[in-house]
PDB file of C-alpha atoms in Angstrom:
ATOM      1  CA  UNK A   1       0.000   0.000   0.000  1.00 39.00           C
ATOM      2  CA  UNK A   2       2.984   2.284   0.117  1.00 42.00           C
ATOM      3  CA  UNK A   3       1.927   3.538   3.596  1.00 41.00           C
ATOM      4  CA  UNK A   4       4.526   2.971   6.099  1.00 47.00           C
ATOM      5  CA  UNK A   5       4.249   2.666   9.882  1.00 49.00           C
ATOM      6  CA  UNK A   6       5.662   4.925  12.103  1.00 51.00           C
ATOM      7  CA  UNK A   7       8.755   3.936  14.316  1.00 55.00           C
ATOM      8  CA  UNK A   8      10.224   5.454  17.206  1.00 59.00           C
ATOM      9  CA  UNK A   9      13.975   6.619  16.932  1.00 64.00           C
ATOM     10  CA  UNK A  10      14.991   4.318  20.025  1.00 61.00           C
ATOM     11  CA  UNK A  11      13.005   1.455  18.318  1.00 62.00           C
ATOM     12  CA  UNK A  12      15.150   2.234  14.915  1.00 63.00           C
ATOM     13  CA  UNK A  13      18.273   2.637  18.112  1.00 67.00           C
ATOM     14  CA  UNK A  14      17.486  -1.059  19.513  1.00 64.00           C
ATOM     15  CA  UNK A  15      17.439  -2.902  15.896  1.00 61.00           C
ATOM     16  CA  UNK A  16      20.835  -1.070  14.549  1.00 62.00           C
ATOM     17  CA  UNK A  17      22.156  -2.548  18.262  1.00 62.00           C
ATOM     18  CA  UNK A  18      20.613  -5.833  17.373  1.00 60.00           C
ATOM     19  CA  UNK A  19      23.029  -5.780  14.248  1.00 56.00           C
ATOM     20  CA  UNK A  20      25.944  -3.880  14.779  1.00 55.00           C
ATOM     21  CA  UNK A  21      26.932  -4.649  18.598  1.00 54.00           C
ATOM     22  CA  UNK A  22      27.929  -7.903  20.151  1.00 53.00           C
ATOM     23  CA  UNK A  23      24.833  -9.348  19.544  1.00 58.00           C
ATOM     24  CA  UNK A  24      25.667  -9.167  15.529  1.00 62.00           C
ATOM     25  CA  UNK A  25      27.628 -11.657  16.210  1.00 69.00           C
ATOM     26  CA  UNK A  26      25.346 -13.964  18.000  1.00 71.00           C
ATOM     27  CA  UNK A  27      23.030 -13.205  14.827  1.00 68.00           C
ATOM     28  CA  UNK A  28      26.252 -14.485  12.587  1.00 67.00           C
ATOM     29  CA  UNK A  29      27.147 -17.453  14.495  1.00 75.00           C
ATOM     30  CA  UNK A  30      23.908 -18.876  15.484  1.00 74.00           C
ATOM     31  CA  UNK A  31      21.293 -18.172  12.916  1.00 72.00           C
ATOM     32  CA  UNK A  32      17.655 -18.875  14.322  1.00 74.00           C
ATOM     33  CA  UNK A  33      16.803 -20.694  11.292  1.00 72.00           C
ATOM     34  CA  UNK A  34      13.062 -21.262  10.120  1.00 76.00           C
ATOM     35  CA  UNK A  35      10.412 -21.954  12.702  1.00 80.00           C
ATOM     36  CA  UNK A  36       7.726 -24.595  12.362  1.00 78.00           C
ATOM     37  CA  UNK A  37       4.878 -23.310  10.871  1.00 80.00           C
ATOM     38  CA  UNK A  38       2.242 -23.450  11.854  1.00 81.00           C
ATOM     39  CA  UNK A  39       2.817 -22.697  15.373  1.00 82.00           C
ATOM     40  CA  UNK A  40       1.719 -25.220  17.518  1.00 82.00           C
ATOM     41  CA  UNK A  41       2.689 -23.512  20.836  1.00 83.00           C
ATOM     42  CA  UNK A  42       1.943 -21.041  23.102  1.00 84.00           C
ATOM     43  CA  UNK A  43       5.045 -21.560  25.009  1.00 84.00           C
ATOM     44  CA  UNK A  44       7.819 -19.775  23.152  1.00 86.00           C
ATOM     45  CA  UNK A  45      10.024 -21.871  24.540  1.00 84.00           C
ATOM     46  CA  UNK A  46       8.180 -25.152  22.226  1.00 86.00           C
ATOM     47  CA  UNK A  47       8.796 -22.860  19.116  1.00 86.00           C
ATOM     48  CA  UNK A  48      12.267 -21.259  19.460  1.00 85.00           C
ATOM     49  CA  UNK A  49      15.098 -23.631  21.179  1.00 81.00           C
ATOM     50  CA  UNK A  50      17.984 -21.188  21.589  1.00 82.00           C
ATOM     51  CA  UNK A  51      17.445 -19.386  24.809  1.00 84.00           C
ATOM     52  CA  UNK A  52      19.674 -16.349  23.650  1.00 82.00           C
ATOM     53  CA  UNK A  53      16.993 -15.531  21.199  1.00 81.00           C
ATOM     54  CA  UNK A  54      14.103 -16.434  23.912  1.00 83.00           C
ATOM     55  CA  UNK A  55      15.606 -13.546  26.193  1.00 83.00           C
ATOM     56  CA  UNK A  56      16.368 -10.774  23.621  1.00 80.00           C
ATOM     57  CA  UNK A  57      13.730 -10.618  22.821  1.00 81.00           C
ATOM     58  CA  UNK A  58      12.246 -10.944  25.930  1.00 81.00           C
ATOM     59  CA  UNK A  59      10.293  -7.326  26.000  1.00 83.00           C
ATOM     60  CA  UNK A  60       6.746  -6.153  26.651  1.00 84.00           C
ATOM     61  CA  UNK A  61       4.245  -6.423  23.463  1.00 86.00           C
ATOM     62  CA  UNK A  62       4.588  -2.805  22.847  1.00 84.00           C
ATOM     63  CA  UNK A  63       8.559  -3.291  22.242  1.00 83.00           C
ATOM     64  CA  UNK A  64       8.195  -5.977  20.304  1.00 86.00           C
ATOM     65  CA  UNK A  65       5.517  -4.550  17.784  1.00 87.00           C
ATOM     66  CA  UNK A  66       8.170  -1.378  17.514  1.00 83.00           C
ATOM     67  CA  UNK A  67      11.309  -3.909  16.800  1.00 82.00           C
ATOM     68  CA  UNK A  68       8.714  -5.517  14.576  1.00 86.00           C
ATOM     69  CA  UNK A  69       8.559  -2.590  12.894  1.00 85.00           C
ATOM     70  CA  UNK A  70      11.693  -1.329  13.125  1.00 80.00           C
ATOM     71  CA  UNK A  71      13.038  -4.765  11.641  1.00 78.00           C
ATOM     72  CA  UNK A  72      10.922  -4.668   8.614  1.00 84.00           C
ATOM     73  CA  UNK A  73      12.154  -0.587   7.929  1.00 81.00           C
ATOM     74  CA  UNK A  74      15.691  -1.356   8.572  1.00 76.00           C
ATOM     75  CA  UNK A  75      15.548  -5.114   6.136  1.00 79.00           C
ATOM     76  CA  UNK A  76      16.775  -6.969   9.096  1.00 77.00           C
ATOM     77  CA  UNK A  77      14.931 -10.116   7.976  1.00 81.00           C
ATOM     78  CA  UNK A  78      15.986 -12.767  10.857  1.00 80.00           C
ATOM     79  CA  UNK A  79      15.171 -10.602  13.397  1.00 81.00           C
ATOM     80  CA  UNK A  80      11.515  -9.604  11.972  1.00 84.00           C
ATOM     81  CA  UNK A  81      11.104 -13.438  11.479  1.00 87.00           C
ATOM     82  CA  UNK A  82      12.126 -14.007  15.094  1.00 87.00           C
ATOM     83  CA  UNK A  83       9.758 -11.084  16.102  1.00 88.00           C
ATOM     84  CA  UNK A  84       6.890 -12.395  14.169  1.00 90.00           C
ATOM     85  CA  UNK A  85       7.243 -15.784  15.513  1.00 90.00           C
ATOM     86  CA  UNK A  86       6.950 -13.971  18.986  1.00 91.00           C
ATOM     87  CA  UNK A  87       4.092 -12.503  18.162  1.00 92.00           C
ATOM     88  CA  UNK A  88       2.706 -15.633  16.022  1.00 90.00           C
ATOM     89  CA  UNK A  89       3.370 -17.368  19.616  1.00 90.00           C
ATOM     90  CA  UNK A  90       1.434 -14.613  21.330  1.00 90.00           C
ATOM     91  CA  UNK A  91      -1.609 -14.924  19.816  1.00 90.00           C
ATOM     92  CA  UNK A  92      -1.666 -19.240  19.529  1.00 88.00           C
ATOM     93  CA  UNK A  93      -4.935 -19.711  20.534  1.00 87.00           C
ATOM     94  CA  UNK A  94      -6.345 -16.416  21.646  1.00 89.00           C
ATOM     95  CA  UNK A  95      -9.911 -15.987  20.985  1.00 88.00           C
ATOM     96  CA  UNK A  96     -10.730 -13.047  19.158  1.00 84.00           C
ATOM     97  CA  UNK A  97     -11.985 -10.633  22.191  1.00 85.00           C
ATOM     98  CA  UNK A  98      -8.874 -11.935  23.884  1.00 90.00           C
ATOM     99  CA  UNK A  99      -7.029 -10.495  21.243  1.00 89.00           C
ATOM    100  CA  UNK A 100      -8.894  -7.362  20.719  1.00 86.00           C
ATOM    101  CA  UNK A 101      -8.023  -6.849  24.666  1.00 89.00           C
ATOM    102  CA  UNK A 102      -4.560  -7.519  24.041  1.00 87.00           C
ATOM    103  CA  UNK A 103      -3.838  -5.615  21.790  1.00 86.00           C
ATOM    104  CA  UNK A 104      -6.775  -2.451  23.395  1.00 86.00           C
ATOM    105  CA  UNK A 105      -8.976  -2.869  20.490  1.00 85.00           C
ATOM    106  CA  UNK A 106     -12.495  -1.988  20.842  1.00 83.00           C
ATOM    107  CA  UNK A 107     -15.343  -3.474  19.035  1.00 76.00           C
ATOM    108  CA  UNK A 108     -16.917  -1.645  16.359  1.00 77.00           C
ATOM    109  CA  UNK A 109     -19.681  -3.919  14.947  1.00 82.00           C
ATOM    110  CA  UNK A 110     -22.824  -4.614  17.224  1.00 86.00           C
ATOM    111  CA  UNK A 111     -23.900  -7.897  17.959  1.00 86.00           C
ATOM    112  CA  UNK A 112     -26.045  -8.601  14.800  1.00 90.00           C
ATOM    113  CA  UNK A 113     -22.885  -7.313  12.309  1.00 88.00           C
ATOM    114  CA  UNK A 114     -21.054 -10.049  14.283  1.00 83.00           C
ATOM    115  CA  UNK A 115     -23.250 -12.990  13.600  1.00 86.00           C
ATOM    116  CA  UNK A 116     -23.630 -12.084  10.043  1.00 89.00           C
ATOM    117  CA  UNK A 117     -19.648 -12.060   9.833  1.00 82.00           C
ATOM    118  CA  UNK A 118     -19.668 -15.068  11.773  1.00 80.00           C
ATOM    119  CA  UNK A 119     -21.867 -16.989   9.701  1.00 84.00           C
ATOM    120  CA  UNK A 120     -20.712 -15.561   6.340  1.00 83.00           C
ATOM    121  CA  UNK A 121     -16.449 -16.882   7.132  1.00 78.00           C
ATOM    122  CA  UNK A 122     -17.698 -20.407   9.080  1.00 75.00           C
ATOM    123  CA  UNK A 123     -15.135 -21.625   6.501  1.00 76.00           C
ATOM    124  CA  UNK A 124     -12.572 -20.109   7.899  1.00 71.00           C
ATOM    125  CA  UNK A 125     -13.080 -21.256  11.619  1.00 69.00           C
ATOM    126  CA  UNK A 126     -13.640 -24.643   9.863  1.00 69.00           C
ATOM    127  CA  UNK A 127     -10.250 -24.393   8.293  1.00 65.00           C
ATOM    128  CA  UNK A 128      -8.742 -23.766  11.815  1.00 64.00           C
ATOM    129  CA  UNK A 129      -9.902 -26.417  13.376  1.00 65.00           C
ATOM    130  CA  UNK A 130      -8.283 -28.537  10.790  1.00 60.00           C
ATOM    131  CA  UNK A 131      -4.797 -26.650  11.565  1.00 62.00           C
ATOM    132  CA  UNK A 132      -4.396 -27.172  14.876  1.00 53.00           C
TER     133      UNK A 132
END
């Protein structure tokens, strides 16, 4: 869409760290490698196995949407795969008003809107149920 989201200059700060300080070299030396997909875990610790990676990115939701973000402006592609798989993680299972509270957003269709969307992607809750 060519729109881009906004990131904070110590999110931008934290990702150049993540590549150019001594943790560039953990980066180098011990790749993450791909994840399982799907995720069948909500434990991170089921989905990622190196426990250097568990606790960098060990940060509060907020923080890891910015080095999310910050990841995909600066190219850093392992890093926005390793924060996507924390997020991916996050949400394993999460209803969606779980969700919308985790992440503060409120509902904006009214009860009948919901059933109709309900009944009109059944296919896709279907589909899920296959996944997991």
């Amino acid at each position: 869409s060519g729109r881009r989201r906004h990131t904070s200059s110590a999110s931008v700060s934290w990702a150049r760290r993540c590549v150019q300080e001594t943790d560039c070299k953990h980066f180098k030396e011990n790749p993450h490698g791909d994840t399982d997909k799907p995720i069948k875990s909500p434990n991170i610790a089921d989905v990622i196995t190196d426990k250097w990676y568990i606790s960098f990115l060990e940060v509060d939701q907020d923080m890891l949407l910015e080095v999310i973000a910050a990841a995909s402006e600066l190219d850093i592609k392992p890093l926005l795969e390793l924060g996507c798989t924390c997020l991916a993680v996050l949400l394993k299972g999460k209803k969606p008003d779980q969700i919308r509270t985790l992440f503060k957003i409120e509902k904006d269709f009214t009860p009948d809107e919901e059933k109709t969307m309900a009944s009109q992607t059944k296919w896709a809750e279907d589909l899920s149920q296959h996944i997991q």
